[in-house]
Amino acid sequence: MSQGVRSGPWLFTSGQGPLDPATGEMSADFGAQARQALTNVEAVVAAAGGDRRSITRCTCYLADRTHFAEFNRVYREFFTDCSPLPARTTVVVRPVREGVLVEVDAVAALG
């Protein structure tokens, strides 16, 4: 499985969950999971030569709709240096892995 696929100037990332790649650990806290998922997306973009300002669109998958407001806060904080914020779709889904509360995939524009 590819973490990201480039097509011309576009990078399409695979869904990134909340696992810390260094430890394999996953927090039970939603905010920590959201930050880690976004950080994992950023790492895939960085490996392809971009940064968080390269991200143009995200699809965000939440396991529980009650986390929507907190996700908005974390998303705005994560992209605080980006104007405008990346376009976003957020959907509520049943997670594939037990304990996963959020997953994010993205499209990035690379030079």
XYZ file of C-alpha atoms in Angstrom:
111
model
C 0.000 0.000 0.000
C 1.272 3.481 -0.867
C 1.235 6.240 1.726
C 0.875 8.704 -1.133
C 0.738 8.700 -4.915
C 1.852 11.596 -7.065
C 0.138 12.425 -10.343
C 1.673 15.467 -12.007
C 1.707 18.269 -9.428
C -0.822 16.482 -7.178
C -0.119 14.188 -4.246
C -2.969 11.984 -3.026
C -2.327 10.544 0.415
C -3.737 7.356 1.816
C -5.844 7.691 4.925
C -3.639 8.401 7.910
C -4.750 7.286 11.331
C -3.642 8.223 14.817
C -0.760 5.769 15.292
C 2.525 7.348 16.306
C 4.949 5.998 13.677
C 7.877 6.068 16.109
C 6.214 4.059 18.869
C 3.228 2.350 17.248
C 1.158 3.711 20.133
C -2.284 5.278 19.841
C -3.749 7.669 22.388
C -7.300 7.093 23.610
C -7.831 10.891 23.658
C -9.678 12.225 20.597
C -7.747 15.518 20.394
C -4.418 13.688 20.541
C -5.601 11.259 17.851
C -6.708 14.127 15.601
C -3.364 15.922 15.961
C -1.448 12.700 15.262
C -3.521 11.872 12.167
C -2.898 15.367 10.773
C 0.805 15.112 11.658
C 0.959 11.784 9.815
C -0.630 13.373 6.728
C 1.913 16.187 6.932
C 4.759 13.633 7.104
C 3.581 11.944 3.880
C 3.378 15.346 2.171
C 6.837 16.293 3.479
C 8.326 13.027 2.188
C 7.088 14.049 -1.281
C 8.671 17.507 -1.003
C 5.789 19.604 0.323
C 4.646 20.959 3.654
C 1.324 21.643 5.336
C 0.817 24.750 3.178
C 0.847 22.396 0.159
C -2.302 20.638 1.397
C -5.325 21.838 -0.551
C -8.039 19.400 0.529
C -8.686 16.921 3.342
C -11.279 14.249 3.856
C -11.741 13.604 7.562
C -13.394 10.524 8.995
C -14.733 10.687 12.551
C -15.991 7.674 14.499
C -18.377 9.838 16.554
C -20.223 12.997 15.539
C -19.850 14.391 19.071
C -16.156 14.987 18.239
C -16.972 17.366 15.372
C -16.500 20.629 17.345
C -13.213 19.446 18.861
C -12.000 18.342 15.441
C -12.773 21.811 14.065
C -10.631 23.338 16.818
C -7.713 20.948 16.248
C -7.929 21.409 12.451
C -7.805 25.208 12.752
C -4.881 25.031 15.196
C -2.970 22.595 12.984
C -3.394 24.753 9.876
C -3.027 28.084 11.728
C -0.276 29.251 9.333
C -2.330 28.372 6.233
C -4.654 30.848 4.595
C -7.062 29.791 3.399
C -7.523 26.578 5.346
C -7.541 23.496 3.118
C -10.991 22.613 1.786
C -12.501 19.828 3.853
C -15.166 17.166 3.913
C -15.931 15.499 7.236
C -17.945 12.310 7.523
C -18.908 10.015 10.378
C -17.916 6.398 9.765
C -17.372 3.123 11.547
C -13.611 2.717 12.075
C -11.813 -0.273 10.613
C -9.562 -0.691 13.655
C -10.719 -0.785 17.255
C -9.957 2.443 19.123
C -9.408 4.608 16.039
C -11.498 7.753 16.439
C -10.245 9.730 13.405
C -8.544 9.242 10.043
C -7.546 11.878 7.476
C -6.507 11.764 3.843
C -5.401 14.727 1.773
C -4.604 16.162 -1.621
C -1.530 18.374 -1.862
C -0.267 20.599 -4.671
C 3.467 20.130 -5.154
C 5.679 22.301 -7.325
